[in-house]
Short mmCIF file of C-alpha atoms and ligand atoms in Angstrom, two decimals:
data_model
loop_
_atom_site.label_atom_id
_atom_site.label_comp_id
_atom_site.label_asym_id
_atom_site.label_seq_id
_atom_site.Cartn_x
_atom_site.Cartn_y
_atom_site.Cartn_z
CA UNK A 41 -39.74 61.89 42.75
CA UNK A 42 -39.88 60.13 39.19
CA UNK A 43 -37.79 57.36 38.99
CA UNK A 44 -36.02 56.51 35.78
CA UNK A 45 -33.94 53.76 35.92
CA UNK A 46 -33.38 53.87 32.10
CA UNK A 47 -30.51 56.53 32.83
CA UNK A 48 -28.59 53.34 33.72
CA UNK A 49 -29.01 51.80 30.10
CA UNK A 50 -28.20 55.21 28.24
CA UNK A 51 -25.39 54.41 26.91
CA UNK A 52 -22.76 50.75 26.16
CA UNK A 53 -20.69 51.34 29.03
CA UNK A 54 -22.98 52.24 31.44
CA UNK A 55 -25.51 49.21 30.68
CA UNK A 56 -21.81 47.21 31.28
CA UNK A 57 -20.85 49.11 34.64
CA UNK A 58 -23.83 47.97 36.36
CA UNK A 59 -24.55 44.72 34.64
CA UNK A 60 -24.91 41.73 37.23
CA UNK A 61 -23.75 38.28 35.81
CA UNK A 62 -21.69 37.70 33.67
CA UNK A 63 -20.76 34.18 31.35
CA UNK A 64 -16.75 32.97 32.29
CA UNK A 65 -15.28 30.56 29.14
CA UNK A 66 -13.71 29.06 32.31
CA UNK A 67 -17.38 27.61 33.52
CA UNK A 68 -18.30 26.16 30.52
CA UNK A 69 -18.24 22.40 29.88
CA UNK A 70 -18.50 21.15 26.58
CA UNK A 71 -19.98 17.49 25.65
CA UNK A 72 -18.14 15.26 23.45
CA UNK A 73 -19.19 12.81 21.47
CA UNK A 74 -16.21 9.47 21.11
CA UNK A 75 -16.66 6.87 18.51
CA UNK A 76 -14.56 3.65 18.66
CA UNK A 77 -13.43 4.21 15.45
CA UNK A 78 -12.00 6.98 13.49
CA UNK A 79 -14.23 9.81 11.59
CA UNK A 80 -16.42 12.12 12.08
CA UNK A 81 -20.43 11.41 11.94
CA UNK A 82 -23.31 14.23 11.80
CA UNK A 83 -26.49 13.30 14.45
CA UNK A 84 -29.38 14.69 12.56
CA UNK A 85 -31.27 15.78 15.34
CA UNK A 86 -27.98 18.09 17.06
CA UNK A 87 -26.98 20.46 13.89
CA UNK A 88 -23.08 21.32 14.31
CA UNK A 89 -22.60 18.37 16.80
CA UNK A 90 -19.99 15.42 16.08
CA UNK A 91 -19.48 11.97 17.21
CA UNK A 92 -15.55 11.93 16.56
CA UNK A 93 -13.20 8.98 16.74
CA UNK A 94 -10.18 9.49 18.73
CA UNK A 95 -7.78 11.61 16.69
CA UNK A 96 -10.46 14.16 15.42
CA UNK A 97 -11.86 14.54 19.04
CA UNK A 98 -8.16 15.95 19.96
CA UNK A 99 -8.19 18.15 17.09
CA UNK A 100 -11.70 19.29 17.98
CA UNK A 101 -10.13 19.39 21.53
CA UNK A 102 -7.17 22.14 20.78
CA UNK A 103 -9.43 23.56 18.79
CA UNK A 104 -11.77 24.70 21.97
CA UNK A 105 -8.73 24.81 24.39
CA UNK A 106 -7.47 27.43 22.08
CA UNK A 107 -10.88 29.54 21.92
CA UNK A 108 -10.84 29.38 26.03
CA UNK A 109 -13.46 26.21 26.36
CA UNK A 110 -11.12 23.81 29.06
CA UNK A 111 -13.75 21.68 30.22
CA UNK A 112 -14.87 18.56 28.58
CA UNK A 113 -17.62 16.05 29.43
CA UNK A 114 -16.92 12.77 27.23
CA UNK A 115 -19.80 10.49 26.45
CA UNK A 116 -18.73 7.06 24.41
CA UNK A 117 -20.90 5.84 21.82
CA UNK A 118 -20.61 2.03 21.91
CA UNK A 119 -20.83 -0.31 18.85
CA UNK A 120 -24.23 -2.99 19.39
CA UNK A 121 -21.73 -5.42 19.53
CA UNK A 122 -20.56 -4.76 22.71
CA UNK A 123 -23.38 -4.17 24.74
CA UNK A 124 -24.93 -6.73 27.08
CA UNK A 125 -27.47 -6.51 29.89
CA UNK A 126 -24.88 -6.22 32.64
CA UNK A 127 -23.21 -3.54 30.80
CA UNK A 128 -19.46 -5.27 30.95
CA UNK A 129 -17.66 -3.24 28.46
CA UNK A 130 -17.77 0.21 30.60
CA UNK A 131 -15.22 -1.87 32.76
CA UNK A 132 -12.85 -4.10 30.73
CA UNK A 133 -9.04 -3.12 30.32
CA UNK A 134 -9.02 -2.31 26.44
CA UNK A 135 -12.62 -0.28 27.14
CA UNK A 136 -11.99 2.73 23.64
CA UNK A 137 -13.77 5.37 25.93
CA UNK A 138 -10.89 4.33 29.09
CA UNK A 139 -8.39 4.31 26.83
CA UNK A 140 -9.46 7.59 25.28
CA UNK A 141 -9.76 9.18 28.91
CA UNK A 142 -6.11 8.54 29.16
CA UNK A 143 -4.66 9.90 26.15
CA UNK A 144 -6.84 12.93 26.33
CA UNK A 145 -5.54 13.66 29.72
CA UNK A 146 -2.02 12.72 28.34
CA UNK A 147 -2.46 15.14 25.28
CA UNK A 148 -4.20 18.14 27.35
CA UNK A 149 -3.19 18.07 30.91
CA UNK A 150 -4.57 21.40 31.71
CA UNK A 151 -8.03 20.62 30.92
CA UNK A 152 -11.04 19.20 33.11
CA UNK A 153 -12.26 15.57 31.49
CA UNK A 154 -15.56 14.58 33.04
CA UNK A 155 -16.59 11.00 32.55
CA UNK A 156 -20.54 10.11 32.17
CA UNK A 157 -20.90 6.93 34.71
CA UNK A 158 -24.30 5.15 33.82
CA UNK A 159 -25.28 1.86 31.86
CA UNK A 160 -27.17 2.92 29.00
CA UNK A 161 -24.02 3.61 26.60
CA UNK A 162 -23.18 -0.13 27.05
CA UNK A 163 -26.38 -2.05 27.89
CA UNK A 164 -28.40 -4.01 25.36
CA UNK A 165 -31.32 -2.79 27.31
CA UNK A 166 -30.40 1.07 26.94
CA UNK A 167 -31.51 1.41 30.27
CA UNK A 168 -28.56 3.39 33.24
CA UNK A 169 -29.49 0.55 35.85
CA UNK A 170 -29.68 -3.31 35.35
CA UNK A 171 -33.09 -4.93 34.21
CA UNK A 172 -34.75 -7.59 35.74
CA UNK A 173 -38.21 -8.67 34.71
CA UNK A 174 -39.09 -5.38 33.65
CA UNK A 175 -37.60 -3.66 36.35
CA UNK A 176 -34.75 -1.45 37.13
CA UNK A 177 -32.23 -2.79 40.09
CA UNK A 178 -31.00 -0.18 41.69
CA UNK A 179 -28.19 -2.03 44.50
CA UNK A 180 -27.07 -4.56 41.85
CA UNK A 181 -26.42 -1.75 39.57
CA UNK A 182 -24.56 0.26 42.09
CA UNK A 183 -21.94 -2.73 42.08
CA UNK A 184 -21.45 -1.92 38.01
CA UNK A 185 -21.22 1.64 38.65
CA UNK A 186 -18.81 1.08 41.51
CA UNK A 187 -16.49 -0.59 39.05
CA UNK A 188 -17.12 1.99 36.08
CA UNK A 189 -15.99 4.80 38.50
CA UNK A 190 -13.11 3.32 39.40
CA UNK A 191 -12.04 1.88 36.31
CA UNK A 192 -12.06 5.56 35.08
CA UNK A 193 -10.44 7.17 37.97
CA UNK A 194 -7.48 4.70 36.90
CA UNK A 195 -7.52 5.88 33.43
CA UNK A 196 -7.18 9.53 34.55
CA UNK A 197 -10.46 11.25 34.99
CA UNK A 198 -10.56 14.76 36.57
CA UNK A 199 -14.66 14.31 37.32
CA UNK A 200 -17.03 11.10 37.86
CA UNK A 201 -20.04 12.19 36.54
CA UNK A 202 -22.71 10.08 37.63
CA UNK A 203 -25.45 9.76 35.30
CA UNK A 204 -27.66 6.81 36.65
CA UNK A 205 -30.20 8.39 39.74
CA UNK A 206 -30.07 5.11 41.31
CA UNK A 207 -29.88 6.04 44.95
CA UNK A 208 -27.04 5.50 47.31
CA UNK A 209 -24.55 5.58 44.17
CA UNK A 210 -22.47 8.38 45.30
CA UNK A 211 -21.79 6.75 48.68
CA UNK A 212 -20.68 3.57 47.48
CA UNK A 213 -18.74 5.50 44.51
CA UNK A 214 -17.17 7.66 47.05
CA UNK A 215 -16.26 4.41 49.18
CA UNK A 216 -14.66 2.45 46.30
CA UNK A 217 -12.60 5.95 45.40
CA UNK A 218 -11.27 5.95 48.44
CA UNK A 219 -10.64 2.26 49.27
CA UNK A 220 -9.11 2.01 45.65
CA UNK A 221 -6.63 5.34 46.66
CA UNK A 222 -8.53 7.66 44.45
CA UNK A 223 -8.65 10.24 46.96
CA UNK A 224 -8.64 13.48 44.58
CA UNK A 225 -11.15 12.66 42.15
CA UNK A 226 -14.61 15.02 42.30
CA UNK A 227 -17.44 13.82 41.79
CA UNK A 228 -20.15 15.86 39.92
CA UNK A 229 -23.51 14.30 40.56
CA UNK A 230 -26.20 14.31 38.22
CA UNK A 231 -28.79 14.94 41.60
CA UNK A 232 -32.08 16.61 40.14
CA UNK A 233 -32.36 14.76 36.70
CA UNK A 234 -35.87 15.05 35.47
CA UNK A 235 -37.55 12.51 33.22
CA UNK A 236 -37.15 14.53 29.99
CA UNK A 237 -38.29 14.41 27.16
CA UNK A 238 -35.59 16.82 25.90
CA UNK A 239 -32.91 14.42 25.44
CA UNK A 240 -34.34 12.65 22.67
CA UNK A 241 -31.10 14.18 20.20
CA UNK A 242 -28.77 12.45 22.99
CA UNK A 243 -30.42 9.10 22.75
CA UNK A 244 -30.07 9.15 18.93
CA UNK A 245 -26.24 10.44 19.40
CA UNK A 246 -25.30 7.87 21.42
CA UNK A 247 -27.10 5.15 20.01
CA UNK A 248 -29.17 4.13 23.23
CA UNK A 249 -32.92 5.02 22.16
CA UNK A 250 -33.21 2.02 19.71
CA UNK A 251 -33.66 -1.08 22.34
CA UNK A 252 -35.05 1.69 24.85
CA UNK A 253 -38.24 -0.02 26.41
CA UNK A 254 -40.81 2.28 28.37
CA UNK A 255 -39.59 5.43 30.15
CA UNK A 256 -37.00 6.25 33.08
CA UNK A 257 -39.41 7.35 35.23
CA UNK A 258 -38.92 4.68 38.24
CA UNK A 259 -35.48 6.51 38.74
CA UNK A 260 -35.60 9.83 37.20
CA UNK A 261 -37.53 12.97 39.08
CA UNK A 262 -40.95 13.60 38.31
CA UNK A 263 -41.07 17.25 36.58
CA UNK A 264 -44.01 17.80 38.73
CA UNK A 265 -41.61 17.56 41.79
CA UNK A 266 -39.11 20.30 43.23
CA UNK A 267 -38.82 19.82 47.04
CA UNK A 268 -37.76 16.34 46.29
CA UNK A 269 -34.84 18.06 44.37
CA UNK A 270 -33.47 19.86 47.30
CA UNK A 271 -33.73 15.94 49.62
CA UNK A 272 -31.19 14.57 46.10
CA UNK A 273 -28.90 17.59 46.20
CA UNK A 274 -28.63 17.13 49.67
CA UNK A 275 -28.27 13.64 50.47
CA UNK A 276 -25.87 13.08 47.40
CA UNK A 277 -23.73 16.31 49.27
CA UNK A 278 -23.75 13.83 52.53
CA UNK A 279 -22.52 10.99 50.63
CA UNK A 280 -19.67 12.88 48.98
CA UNK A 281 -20.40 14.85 46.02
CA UNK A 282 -18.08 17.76 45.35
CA UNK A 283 -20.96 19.40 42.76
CA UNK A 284 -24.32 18.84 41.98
CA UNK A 285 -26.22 19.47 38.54
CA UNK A 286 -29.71 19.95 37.62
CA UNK A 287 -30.46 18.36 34.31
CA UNK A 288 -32.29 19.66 32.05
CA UNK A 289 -31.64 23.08 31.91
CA UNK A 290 -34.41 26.15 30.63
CA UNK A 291 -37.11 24.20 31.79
CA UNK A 292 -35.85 23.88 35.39
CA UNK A 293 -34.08 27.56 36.26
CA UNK A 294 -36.33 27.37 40.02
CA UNK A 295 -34.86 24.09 40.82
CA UNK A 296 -31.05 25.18 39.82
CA UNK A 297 -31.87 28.83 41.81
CA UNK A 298 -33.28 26.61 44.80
CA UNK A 299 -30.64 24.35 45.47
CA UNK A 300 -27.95 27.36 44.59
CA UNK A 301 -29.70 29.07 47.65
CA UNK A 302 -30.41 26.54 49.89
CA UNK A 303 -26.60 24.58 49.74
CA UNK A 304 -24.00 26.93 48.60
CA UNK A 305 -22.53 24.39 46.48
CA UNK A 306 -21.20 24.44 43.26
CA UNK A 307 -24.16 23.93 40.73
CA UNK A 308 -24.45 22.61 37.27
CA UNK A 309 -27.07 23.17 34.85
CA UNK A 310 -26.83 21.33 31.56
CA UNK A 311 -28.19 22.76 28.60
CA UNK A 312 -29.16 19.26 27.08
CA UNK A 313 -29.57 18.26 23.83
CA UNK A 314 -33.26 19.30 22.78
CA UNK A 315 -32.80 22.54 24.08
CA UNK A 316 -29.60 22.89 21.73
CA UNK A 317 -31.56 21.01 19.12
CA UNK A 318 -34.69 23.73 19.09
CA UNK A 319 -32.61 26.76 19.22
CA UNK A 320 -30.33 25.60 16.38
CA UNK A 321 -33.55 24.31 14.31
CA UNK A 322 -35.24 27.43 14.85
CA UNK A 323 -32.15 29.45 14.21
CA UNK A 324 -32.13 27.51 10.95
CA UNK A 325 -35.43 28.79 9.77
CA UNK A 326 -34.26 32.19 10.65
CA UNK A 327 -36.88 32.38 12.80
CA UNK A 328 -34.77 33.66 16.06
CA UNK A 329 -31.44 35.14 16.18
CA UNK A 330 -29.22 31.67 16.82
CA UNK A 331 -26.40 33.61 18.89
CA UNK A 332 -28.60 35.90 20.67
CA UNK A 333 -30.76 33.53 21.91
CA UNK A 334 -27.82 30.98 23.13
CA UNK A 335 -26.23 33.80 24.97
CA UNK A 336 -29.52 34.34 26.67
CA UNK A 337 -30.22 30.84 27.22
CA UNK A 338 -26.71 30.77 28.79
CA UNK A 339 -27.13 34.08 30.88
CA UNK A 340 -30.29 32.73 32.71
CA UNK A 341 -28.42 30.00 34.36
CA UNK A 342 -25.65 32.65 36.00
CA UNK A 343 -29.05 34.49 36.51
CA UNK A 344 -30.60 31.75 38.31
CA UNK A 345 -27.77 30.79 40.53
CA UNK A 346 -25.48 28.11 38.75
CA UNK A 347 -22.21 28.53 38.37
CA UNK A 348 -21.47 26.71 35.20
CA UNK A 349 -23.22 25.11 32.42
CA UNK A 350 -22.58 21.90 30.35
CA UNK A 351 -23.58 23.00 27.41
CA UNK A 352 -23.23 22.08 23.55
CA UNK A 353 -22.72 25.80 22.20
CA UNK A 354 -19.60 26.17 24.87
CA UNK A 355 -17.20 26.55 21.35
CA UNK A 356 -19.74 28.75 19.65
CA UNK A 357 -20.47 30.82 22.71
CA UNK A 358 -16.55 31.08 23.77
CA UNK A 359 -16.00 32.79 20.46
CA UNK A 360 -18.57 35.29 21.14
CA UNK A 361 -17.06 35.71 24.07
CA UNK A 362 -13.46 36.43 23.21
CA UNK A 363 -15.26 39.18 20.58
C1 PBG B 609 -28.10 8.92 30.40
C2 PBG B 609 -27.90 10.34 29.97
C3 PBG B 609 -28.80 11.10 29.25
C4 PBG B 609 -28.21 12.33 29.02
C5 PBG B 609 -26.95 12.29 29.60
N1 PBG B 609 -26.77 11.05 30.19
C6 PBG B 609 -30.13 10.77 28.70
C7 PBG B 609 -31.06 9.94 29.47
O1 PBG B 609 -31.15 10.04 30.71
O2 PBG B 609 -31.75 9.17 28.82
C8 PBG B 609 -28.86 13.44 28.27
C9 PBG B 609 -28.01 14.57 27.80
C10 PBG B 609 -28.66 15.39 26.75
O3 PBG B 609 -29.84 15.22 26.40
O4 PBG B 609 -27.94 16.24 26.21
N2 PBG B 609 -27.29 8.45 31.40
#
């Protein structure tokens, strides 16, 4: 009997009855950008992406809310001034990106606020762990991180999200939670993060590739490794982490559809920001169809397993969505 399984693409609303996955506004999680000033300041390399001071980040904010986007993942982008090797600012009391967390939460109480936990937005050596000699600490970094997390559990945060990969991090950020009576935060963890070179755009946007010096490979994955990425997801999971994310996105669609297999777990993707950049710069040249190709980007990772995606287009692709 000839099969012909194009009868089931015939027509609009029978290619919708028996599509599989589908893309939810509500699994979206946008990245954000926070000066410690106000204004609004293009970054070259991420067309259509802002760093926004305060005031213009909450009118950015309702602007999303409003279009269905009610996740947020807030990255600060820290004057020279204040950085130093130990990374001090991320913990003081009159910390911009703190003080933002709390009056974000205060303006939108109905949205998600993920914080980015990692030294690099506030250390002179743009490194996420504390350098020594050349080399990355990993336990007395843990004891910076410990106080970032809980320093923005007490400004309001829905999510840690730790950044850093320096091992044992989400056990002694889970500790310190608890200890300090933060019992309800989650804690996303940044478990298969690759040594990329597709966040090049982020480094500019945030100001950390300048004093940069060498690579992050001593505590980022190897992308020549993806067993290893199943041991992260699942120790982190041990030590407390309520979701795990695979970072970068595109180029890693067998690690997020291996660990979505394997655990069960909520799973992250994020859509980082040279995959956003080489869309939008080929979309530029008219070379692809911009939209089509985000909303395929963004279908693979519901294809491959994840459940959401951190991803710069969340506005532009919630529009689509709502038609
Ligand atoms: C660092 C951090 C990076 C990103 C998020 N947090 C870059 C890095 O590891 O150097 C990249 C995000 C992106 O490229 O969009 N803690």
């Amino acid at each position: 009997m000839l099969r012909r399984p194009r009868r089931n693409r015939k027509s609009a609303a029978l290619r919708a009855m028996v599509q599989e996955h589908f893309l939810h506004k509500s699994q979206l999680i946008l990245p954000l950008f926070l000066l410690d000033r106000p204004g609004r300041q293009a970054i070259e390399s991420m067309p259509g992406v802002l760093r926004m001071g305060l005031e213009e980040l909450k009118a950015h904010m309702q602007v999303c809310m409003e279009a269905g986007v009610t996740n947020f993942a807030l990255f600060p982008v820290v004057p020279e001034g204040l950085k130093d090797a130990t990374a001090t600012y991320s913990y003081v009391q009159d910390n911009f990106y703190l003080q933002a967390i709390s009056q974000l939460k205060k303006e939108f109480p109905t949205c998600s606020l993920m914080s980015d936990v990692a030294m690099d937005p506030y250390s002179s050596d743009g490194h996420d762990g504390l350098v020594q000699d050349g080399e990355i600490l990993n336990d007395a970094s843990i004891e910076i991180l410990e106080k970032m997390a809980i320093a923005q559990a007490q400004a309001g945060v829905d999510i840690i999200g730790p950044s850093d990969m320096m091992d044992g991090r989400i056990g002694a950020m889970r500790h310190a939670l608890e200890t300090a009576g933060h019992r309800n935060i989650s804690i996303l963890s940044y478990s298969a993060k690759y040594a990329s070179g597709y966040y090049g755009p982020f480094r500019d946007a945030v100001g950390a590739s300048g004093a940069l010096q060498g690579d992050k490979k001593t505590y980022q994955m190897d992308p020549g490794n993806s067993d290893e990425a199943l041991r992260l997801v699942e120790r982190d999971l041990q030590e407390g982490a309520d979701m795990v994310m695979v970072k970068p996105g595109i180029a890693y669609l067998d690690i997020c559809h291996r660990v979505k297999s394997t655990f069960g777990t909520p799973t992250f993707a994020y859509q980082v920001s040279g995959e956003y950049a080489m869309i939008q710069a080929a979309a530029q040249n008219g070379w692809i169809d911009g939209e089509k190709v985000m909303l395929e980007s963004l279908m693979a990772f519901k294809r491959a397993g994840c459940d959401g995606v951190l991803s710069y287009f969340a506005p532009q692709a919630a529009r689509i969505l709502n038609g």
